[in-house]
Amino acid sequence: MGEVRNKQVILRNYVSGFPKESDMYLVEGKITLKLPEGSNDVLLKNLYLSCDPYMRNRMSKFDGSEIEGFNAFILDSPLVGYGVAKVIESGDPNYKEGDLVWGITQWEEYSLVPSTYIVFKIEHNDVPLSYYTGILGMPGMTAYAGLFEIGSPKKGENVFVSAASGAVGQLVGQFAKLTGCHVVGSAGSKEKVDLLKNKLGFDEAFNYKEEPDLNAALKRYFPEGIDIYFENVGGKTLDAVLLNLKIHARIPCCGMISQYNLIQHEGVTNLANLIYKRVRMEGFVVTDYYHLYPKFLEFLLPHIREGKVVYVEDIAEGLENGPAALVGLFSGRNVGKQVVVVARD
C-alpha cells in the first residue's frame, strides 16, 4: 500500500487549570503504509480511542518529578493513549496482519508504534470491539484489580463509589453487587443518578452537587459506616468519607479527578481517621495488575454474555471530535465511558 491521509490530534499547549479544546488541534498529514526495512515495530490502523482522566496530567509540563510512564505529552505531536487497533503490518512475529489489538497508540488514523505498546491481542470478538477501551480494557482491569486485589470485598459489606457512572466506577459497583455487597454511588447529575439506580443496579445513588454537607449525606446512606471506598475523586469527598469509615475499612485509591485541574490542590483534614479506624488506603496503577488479565476475562466475559454486567458508553464519532470528548470528561459532560471512534473496521 502507498501513501495515505493520516489525520492527527496534536497538543498545541501545555495546560494549566482546565484543558480547552484549543489546547489541541487537528492536522491532516500523510503516512506510508509500509514498515521501514528491518523494523520490529507494528503499523496500526486505529479504530477506537479511549478518553481517560489520567491523560490530563500528561498535558501539563512537568517539573522533573514525574513518575515513569506518566511523563508529559510532547508538544506539536499527537496525543498518546489507550486504543483498539488493527495490525496492518508487523515486524514482531507475535502479531500479524489483520490481528486486533489493544494497548497504547497515538491519536491519529494510523500509527507506527513499538510492539511493546500492545498490551494484548484481542481473542474474543463476540462483544463490541469498543469494549476493549473500557470494560474489557484498562478501566475494567482497574475496577477489577482495585476492588478485588485491594478492597477484598465480602458479602454484606458496604461499598461507596465516587464518580460512579464513569468508566471505572460503573464496573466497581456492579462487581461489588455480584459479591453481595450493599453499594451506593455518587455522581454529578440526575441523569447519572438514575442510570446508577435503574440500569447499573446500585442500591442507592446521590448527586453530590445537591449535597451541601457530604458528611451528613454519607451518614444518611451509610448509618453503619463504609467498609470499602473506591476512590476516584479525592478532595472534599475523601475528607467526608474519612469520617464515615468502619474499623478495618479499605480505600483502593484509583484517581483524584477533582484535583487534576486545580493550580492549588485542596487539603484533606481528616487523615487521622486512618489510624483510629485501622484503615488500609492504597494507591495503585493498573499496569501492575495486567498479569491478571486472563483471570479477569474468565471472570467477566460470562457475566457480559449473560447480561449480568452492563456497560454504558458515550461515543464521539471521528477524530475531529476527540478534543471536545476529552475536555468534556472534566465537566462531567460524558455519560459512561467516553470513546472516540476513528474507524469501525
CSV table of C-alpha atoms in Angstrom, one decimal:
chain,number,residue,atom,x,y,z
A,1,MET,CA,0.0,0.0,0.0
A,2,GLY,CA,1.2,3.5,-0.7
A,3,GLU,CA,0.9,6.9,1.0
A,4,VAL,CA,-2.5,7.7,2.6
A,5,ARG,CA,-4.0,10.5,4.6
A,6,ASN,CA,-3.4,10.5,8.3
A,7,LYS,CA,-5.5,12.8,10.5
A,8,GLN,CA,-3.9,13.6,13.9
A,9,VAL,CA,-4.9,15.3,17.1
A,10,ILE,CA,-1.9,17.4,18.1
A,11,LEU,CA,-1.1,19.0,21.5
A,12,ARG,CA,-0.7,22.7,20.9
A,13,ASN,CA,-0.1,24.0,24.5
A,14,TYR,CA,0.8,22.6,27.9
A,15,VAL,CA,-2.2,23.1,30.2
A,16,SER,CA,-2.6,24.9,33.4
A,17,GLY,CA,-6.0,24.7,35.0
A,18,PHE,CA,-8.9,23.2,33.0
A,19,PRO,CA,-8.0,22.0,29.5
A,20,LYS,CA,-9.6,23.6,26.5
A,21,GLU,CA,-10.3,22.3,23.0
A,22,SER,CA,-8.0,25.0,21.7
A,23,ASP,CA,-5.1,23.3,23.6
A,24,MET,CA,-5.3,20.7,20.8
A,25,TYR,CA,-5.8,20.9,17.0
A,26,LEU,CA,-6.4,18.6,14.1
A,27,VAL,CA,-4.0,18.2,11.3
A,28,GLU,CA,-4.1,16.1,8.1
A,29,GLY,CA,-0.7,14.5,7.4
A,30,LYS,CA,0.4,11.6,5.3
A,31,ILE,CA,1.8,8.2,6.2
A,32,THR,CA,3.2,5.4,4.1
A,33,LEU,CA,1.5,2.1,5.0
A,34,LYS,CA,4.8,0.1,4.8
A,35,LEU,CA,7.1,-0.8,7.7
A,36,PRO,CA,10.6,0.6,7.4
A,37,GLU,CA,13.1,-2.1,6.3
A,38,GLY,CA,14.2,-4.2,9.3
A,39,SER,CA,11.8,-2.6,11.7
A,40,ASN,CA,10.5,-4.5,14.7
A,41,ASP,CA,7.6,-2.0,15.1
A,42,VAL,CA,3.9,-2.5,14.4
A,43,LEU,CA,1.9,-0.5,11.9
A,44,LEU,CA,-1.7,0.0,13.2
A,45,LYS,CA,-5.0,1.3,11.8
A,46,ASN,CA,-6.6,2.9,14.9
A,47,LEU,CA,-10.3,2.0,15.4
A,48,TYR,CA,-11.3,3.2,18.9
A,49,LEU,CA,-9.5,5.6,21.2
A,50,SER,CA,-10.1,5.9,24.9
A,51,CYS,CA,-10.6,9.2,26.7
A,52,ASP,CA,-9.2,8.8,30.2
A,53,PRO,CA,-8.9,11.3,33.1
A,54,TYR,CA,-5.2,10.4,33.7
A,55,MET,CA,-4.4,12.0,30.3
A,56,ARG,CA,-5.0,15.4,31.8
A,57,ASN,CA,-1.8,15.0,33.9
A,58,ARG,CA,0.2,14.3,30.8
A,59,MET,CA,-1.0,17.5,29.3
A,60,SER,CA,0.9,19.5,31.9
A,61,LYS,CA,4.6,20.5,31.7
A,62,PHE,CA,6.3,18.5,34.5
A,63,ASP,CA,8.9,19.9,36.9
A,64,GLY,CA,11.2,16.9,36.6
A,65,SER,CA,9.4,14.9,39.4
A,66,GLU,CA,7.3,12.9,37.1
A,67,ILE,CA,6.8,9.1,37.6
A,68,GLU,CA,8.0,6.7,34.9
A,69,GLY,CA,5.2,6.1,32.5
A,70,PHE,CA,3.4,9.4,33.4
A,71,ASN,CA,5.7,11.7,31.5
A,72,ALA,CA,4.3,14.7,29.7
A,73,PHE,CA,3.0,14.6,26.2
A,74,ILE,CA,5.3,16.1,23.5
A,75,LEU,CA,4.2,19.5,22.2
A,76,ASP,CA,3.2,19.5,18.5
A,77,SER,CA,2.9,15.7,18.5
A,78,PRO,CA,-0.2,13.5,18.6
A,79,LEU,CA,-1.8,12.7,22.0
A,80,VAL,CA,-1.0,9.2,23.3
A,81,GLY,CA,-3.4,6.9,25.0
A,82,TYR,CA,-5.2,3.5,25.1
A,83,GLY,CA,-7.0,2.3,22.0
A,84,VAL,CA,-8.1,-0.6,19.9
A,85,ALA,CA,-6.4,-1.1,16.5
A,86,LYS,CA,-6.0,-3.5,13.6
A,87,VAL,CA,-2.5,-4.6,12.6
A,88,ILE,CA,-1.6,-3.6,9.0
A,89,GLU,CA,2.0,-4.9,9.1
A,90,SER,CA,4.2,-6.2,11.9
A,91,GLY,CA,7.9,-6.6,12.4
A,92,ASP,CA,7.2,-8.6,15.6
A,93,PRO,CA,6.4,-12.3,15.0
A,94,ASN,CA,3.8,-12.2,17.8
A,95,TYR,CA,1.5,-10.1,15.6
A,96,LYS,CA,0.3,-10.5,12.0
A,97,GLU,CA,-1.7,-8.5,9.5
A,98,GLY,CA,-5.4,-8.4,10.5
A,99,ASP,CA,-4.9,-9.0,14.2
A,100,LEU,CA,-7.0,-6.9,16.5
A,101,VAL,CA,-5.1,-5.5,19.5
A,102,TRP,CA,-5.5,-3.1,22.4
A,103,GLY,CA,-2.8,-1.1,24.1
A,104,ILE,CA,-1.1,2.3,23.8
A,105,THR,CA,-1.4,4.1,20.5
A,106,GLN,CA,-1.5,7.7,19.2
A,107,TRP,CA,-4.4,9.9,18.4
A,108,GLU,CA,-4.3,9.5,14.7
A,109,GLU,CA,-5.7,7.3,11.9
A,110,TYR,CA,-2.6,5.2,11.5
A,111,SER,CA,0.3,4.7,14.0
A,112,LEU,CA,3.7,3.2,13.8
A,113,VAL,CA,4.5,2.0,17.4
A,114,PRO,CA,6.9,-0.3,19.2
A,115,SER,CA,5.3,-3.8,19.6
A,116,THR,CA,5.8,-3.3,23.4
A,117,TYR,CA,3.0,-0.8,23.3
A,118,ILE,CA,0.5,-3.6,22.6
A,119,VAL,CA,-1.0,-4.9,25.9
A,120,PHE,CA,-2.9,-7.9,24.5
A,121,LYS,CA,-4.2,-9.4,21.3
A,122,ILE,CA,-8.0,-9.4,21.2
A,123,GLU,CA,-9.1,-13.0,21.1
A,124,HIS,CA,-12.8,-12.6,21.9
A,125,ASN,CA,-14.7,-10.6,19.3
A,126,ASP,CA,-18.3,-11.7,20.2
A,127,VAL,CA,-18.6,-8.5,22.2
A,128,PRO,CA,-18.3,-4.9,20.8
A,129,LEU,CA,-14.7,-4.0,19.9
A,130,SER,CA,-15.2,-0.7,21.7
A,131,TYR,CA,-15.5,-2.6,25.0
A,132,TYR,CA,-11.7,-3.0,24.8
A,133,THR,CA,-11.3,0.7,25.5
A,134,GLY,CA,-13.4,0.2,28.6
A,135,ILE,CA,-15.0,-2.8,30.3
A,136,LEU,CA,-12.5,-5.2,28.8
A,137,GLY,CA,-9.6,-2.8,28.7
A,138,MET,CA,-7.7,-0.6,31.1
A,139,PRO,CA,-10.8,0.7,33.0
A,140,GLY,CA,-12.2,-2.8,33.5
A,141,MET,CA,-8.9,-4.0,34.8
A,142,THR,CA,-8.7,-1.0,37.1
A,143,ALA,CA,-12.1,-1.8,38.6
A,144,TYR,CA,-11.3,-5.5,39.0
A,145,ALA,CA,-7.8,-5.1,40.5
A,146,GLY,CA,-8.7,-2.2,42.8
A,147,LEU,CA,-11.9,-3.8,44.2
A,148,PHE,CA,-10.7,-7.4,44.5
A,149,GLU,CA,-7.0,-7.2,45.0
A,150,ILE,CA,-7.0,-4.2,47.4
A,151,GLY,CA,-10.6,-3.8,48.5
A,152,SER,CA,-11.2,-7.6,49.2
A,153,PRO,CA,-15.0,-7.3,49.3
A,154,LYS,CA,-17.0,-9.7,51.4
A,155,LYS,CA,-20.7,-10.4,51.2
A,156,GLY,CA,-22.8,-7.9,53.2
A,157,GLU,CA,-20.2,-5.2,53.3
A,158,ASN,CA,-21.0,-1.5,52.5
A,159,VAL,CA,-19.3,-0.1,49.4
A,160,PHE,CA,-19.2,3.6,48.3
A,161,VAL,CA,-18.1,4.5,44.8
A,162,SER,CA,-17.4,8.1,43.8
A,163,ALA,CA,-17.6,9.1,40.1
A,164,ALA,CA,-19.8,6.0,40.0
A,165,SER,CA,-21.2,6.4,36.5
A,166,GLY,CA,-17.7,6.8,34.9
A,167,ALA,CA,-15.7,4.2,33.0
A,168,VAL,CA,-14.3,2.6,36.2
A,169,GLY,CA,-17.0,3.4,38.8
A,170,GLN,CA,-19.9,1.8,37.0
A,171,LEU,CA,-18.0,-1.5,37.0
A,172,VAL,CA,-16.8,-1.3,40.6
A,173,GLY,CA,-20.4,-1.0,41.7
A,174,GLN,CA,-21.6,-4.0,39.6
A,175,PHE,CA,-18.7,-6.2,40.6
A,176,ALA,CA,-19.4,-5.3,44.3
A,177,LYS,CA,-23.1,-6.2,43.8
A,178,LEU,CA,-22.0,-9.6,42.3
A,179,THR,CA,-20.1,-10.2,45.5
A,180,GLY,CA,-23.2,-9.5,47.6
A,181,CYS,CA,-22.3,-6.0,48.9
A,182,HIS,CA,-24.6,-3.0,49.5
A,183,VAL,CA,-23.4,-0.4,47.0
A,184,VAL,CA,-24.0,3.4,46.9
A,185,GLY,CA,-22.6,5.7,44.3
A,186,SER,CA,-22.2,9.4,43.8
A,187,ALA,CA,-22.4,11.2,40.5
A,188,GLY,CA,-22.9,14.8,39.2
A,189,SER,CA,-26.4,14.9,37.6
A,190,LYS,CA,-29.9,13.5,38.0
A,191,GLU,CA,-29.4,11.6,34.7
A,192,LYS,CA,-26.4,9.8,36.1
A,193,VAL,CA,-28.0,9.0,39.4
A,194,ASP,CA,-31.0,7.5,37.6
A,195,LEU,CA,-28.6,5.5,35.5
A,196,LEU,CA,-26.8,4.1,38.6
A,197,LYS,CA,-30.1,3.0,40.2
A,198,ASN,CA,-32.1,1.9,37.3
A,199,LYS,CA,-29.7,0.4,34.8
A,200,LEU,CA,-26.4,-0.4,36.7
A,201,GLY,CA,-28.0,-2.0,39.8
A,202,PHE,CA,-26.7,0.2,42.5
A,203,ASP,CA,-28.7,0.1,45.7
A,204,GLU,CA,-28.6,3.8,46.1
A,205,ALA,CA,-27.0,6.8,44.5
A,206,PHE,CA,-27.0,10.6,45.0
A,207,ASN,CA,-26.0,13.8,43.2
A,208,TYR,CA,-23.0,15.2,45.2
A,209,LYS,CA,-23.7,18.7,43.7
A,210,GLU,CA,-27.0,18.8,45.6
A,211,GLU,CA,-25.5,17.8,48.9
A,212,PRO,CA,-24.3,20.9,50.9
A,213,ASP,CA,-22.9,18.6,53.6
A,214,LEU,CA,-21.3,15.4,52.3
A,215,ASN,CA,-20.6,14.1,55.8
A,216,ALA,CA,-24.3,14.3,56.5
A,217,ALA,CA,-25.2,12.6,53.2
A,218,LEU,CA,-22.8,9.7,53.8
A,219,LYS,CA,-24.3,9.2,57.3
A,220,ARG,CA,-27.7,9.1,55.7
A,221,TYR,CA,-26.7,6.4,53.2
A,222,PHE,CA,-24.3,4.5,55.5
A,223,PRO,CA,-25.7,4.7,59.0
A,224,GLU,CA,-23.4,1.8,60.0
A,225,GLY,CA,-20.4,3.1,58.1
A,226,ILE,CA,-18.4,2.3,55.0
A,227,ASP,CA,-16.3,-0.9,54.6
A,228,ILE,CA,-14.8,0.0,51.2
A,229,TYR,CA,-14.5,3.4,49.5
A,230,PHE,CA,-13.4,3.1,45.9
A,231,GLU,CA,-11.6,6.5,45.5
A,232,ASN,CA,-11.9,8.2,42.1
A,233,VAL,CA,-12.2,11.9,43.0
A,234,GLY,CA,-10.3,13.0,46.2
A,235,GLY,CA,-10.8,16.4,47.8
A,236,LYS,CA,-13.9,17.1,49.8
A,237,THR,CA,-15.4,13.7,49.1
A,238,LEU,CA,-12.4,11.9,50.5
A,239,ASP,CA,-12.4,14.2,53.6
A,240,ALA,CA,-16.1,13.3,54.3
A,241,VAL,CA,-15.5,9.6,53.7
A,242,LEU,CA,-12.7,9.5,56.3
A,243,LEU,CA,-15.3,10.5,58.9
A,244,ASN,CA,-17.6,7.6,57.9
A,245,LEU,CA,-15.4,4.6,57.7
A,246,LYS,CA,-15.8,1.4,59.7
A,247,ILE,CA,-12.9,-0.2,61.6
A,248,HIS,CA,-10.6,-2.0,59.1
A,249,ALA,CA,-12.1,-0.3,56.1
A,250,ARG,CA,-10.2,-0.3,52.8
A,251,ILE,CA,-9.7,2.5,50.3
A,252,PRO,CA,-8.4,1.4,46.9
A,253,CYS,CA,-7.1,4.8,45.5
A,254,CYS,CA,-7.6,4.9,41.8
A,255,GLY,CA,-7.8,8.6,40.9
A,256,MET,CA,-8.5,12.1,42.2
A,257,ILE,CA,-10.2,13.8,39.3
A,258,SER,CA,-11.4,16.7,41.4
A,259,GLN,CA,-7.8,17.9,41.8
A,260,TYR,CA,-6.4,17.5,38.3
A,261,ASN,CA,-7.3,20.9,37.1
A,262,LEU,CA,-6.6,22.9,40.3
A,263,ILE,CA,-3.5,25.0,40.4
A,264,GLN,CA,-3.7,24.8,44.3
A,265,HIS,CA,-4.8,21.4,45.4
A,266,GLU,CA,-7.4,21.1,48.2
A,267,GLY,CA,-6.2,19.8,51.6
A,268,VAL,CA,-7.5,16.7,53.4
A,269,THR,CA,-8.0,17.3,57.1
A,270,ASN,CA,-9.4,14.0,58.5
A,271,LEU,CA,-6.5,11.7,57.8
A,272,ALA,CA,-6.1,10.8,61.5
A,273,ASN,CA,-9.1,8.5,61.0
A,274,LEU,CA,-6.9,6.2,59.0
A,275,ILE,CA,-5.2,5.5,62.3
A,276,TYR,CA,-8.2,5.4,64.6
A,277,LYS,CA,-10.2,3.1,62.3
A,278,ARG,CA,-7.1,1.0,61.2
A,279,VAL,CA,-7.9,1.7,57.6
A,280,ARG,CA,-5.9,0.4,54.7
A,281,MET,CA,-5.6,3.1,52.0
A,282,GLU,CA,-3.6,2.0,49.0
A,283,GLY,CA,-2.9,3.8,45.7
A,284,PHE,CA,-2.4,1.5,42.7
A,285,VAL,CA,-1.5,1.7,39.0
A,286,VAL,CA,-3.4,-0.8,36.8
A,287,THR,CA,-0.3,-1.8,34.8
A,288,ASP,CA,0.9,-3.6,37.9
A,289,TYR,CA,-2.0,-6.0,37.5
A,290,TYR,CA,-2.1,-6.7,33.8
A,291,HIS,CA,-0.7,-10.2,34.6
A,292,LEU,CA,-4.2,-11.0,35.9
A,293,TYR,CA,-5.9,-10.2,32.5
A,294,PRO,CA,-6.7,-13.9,31.6
A,295,LYS,CA,-8.2,-14.4,35.1
A,296,PHE,CA,-10.2,-11.1,34.6
A,297,LEU,CA,-11.6,-12.3,31.3
A,298,GLU,CA,-12.6,-15.6,32.8
A,299,PHE,CA,-14.5,-13.8,35.5
A,300,LEU,CA,-16.1,-11.1,33.3
A,301,LEU,CA,-16.9,-12.5,29.9
A,302,PRO,CA,-19.6,-14.9,31.1
A,303,HIS,CA,-21.3,-12.0,33.0
A,304,ILE,CA,-21.3,-9.8,29.9
A,305,ARG,CA,-22.7,-12.6,27.7
A,306,GLU,CA,-25.5,-13.4,30.3
A,307,GLY,CA,-26.3,-9.7,30.7
A,308,LYS,CA,-25.4,-9.7,34.4
A,309,VAL,CA,-22.9,-6.8,33.8
A,310,VAL,CA,-23.8,-4.0,31.5
A,311,TYR,CA,-21.6,-1.1,30.3
A,312,VAL,CA,-22.6,2.4,29.2
A,313,GLU,CA,-20.6,4.1,26.6
A,314,ASP,CA,-20.6,7.7,25.3
A,315,ILE,CA,-19.5,7.6,21.7
A,316,ALA,CA,-17.9,10.5,19.8
A,317,GLU,CA,-17.7,9.9,16.1
A,318,GLY,CA,-14.5,11.0,14.3
A,319,LEU,CA,-11.1,12.2,15.4
A,320,GLU,CA,-12.2,15.8,14.9
A,321,ASN,CA,-14.5,15.4,17.9
A,322,GLY,CA,-11.7,13.9,20.0
A,323,PRO,CA,-10.6,17.2,21.7
A,324,ALA,CA,-14.2,18.0,22.8
A,325,ALA,CA,-14.7,14.5,24.1
A,326,LEU,CA,-11.5,14.6,26.2
A,327,VAL,CA,-12.2,18.0,27.6
A,328,GLY,CA,-15.8,17.0,28.4
A,329,LEU,CA,-14.5,14.5,31.0
A,330,PHE,CA,-13.6,17.3,33.3
A,331,SER,CA,-17.0,19.0,33.3
A,332,GLY,CA,-18.9,15.7,33.6
A,333,ARG,CA,-20.4,16.0,30.1
A,334,ASN,CA,-20.0,12.4,29.3
A,335,VAL,CA,-22.4,9.7,30.5
A,336,GLY,CA,-20.5,6.5,30.8
A,337,LYS,CA,-17.2,5.5,29.2
A,338,GLN,CA,-16.0,8.2,26.7
A,339,VAL,CA,-14.9,6.6,23.4
A,340,VAL,CA,-13.7,8.3,20.2
A,341,VAL,CA,-14.4,6.3,17.0
A,342,VAL,CA,-11.7,6.7,14.4
A,343,ALA,CA,-12.9,3.8,12.2
A,344,ARG,CA,-15.2,0.8,12.7
A,345,ASP,CA,-13.1,-1.7,10.7
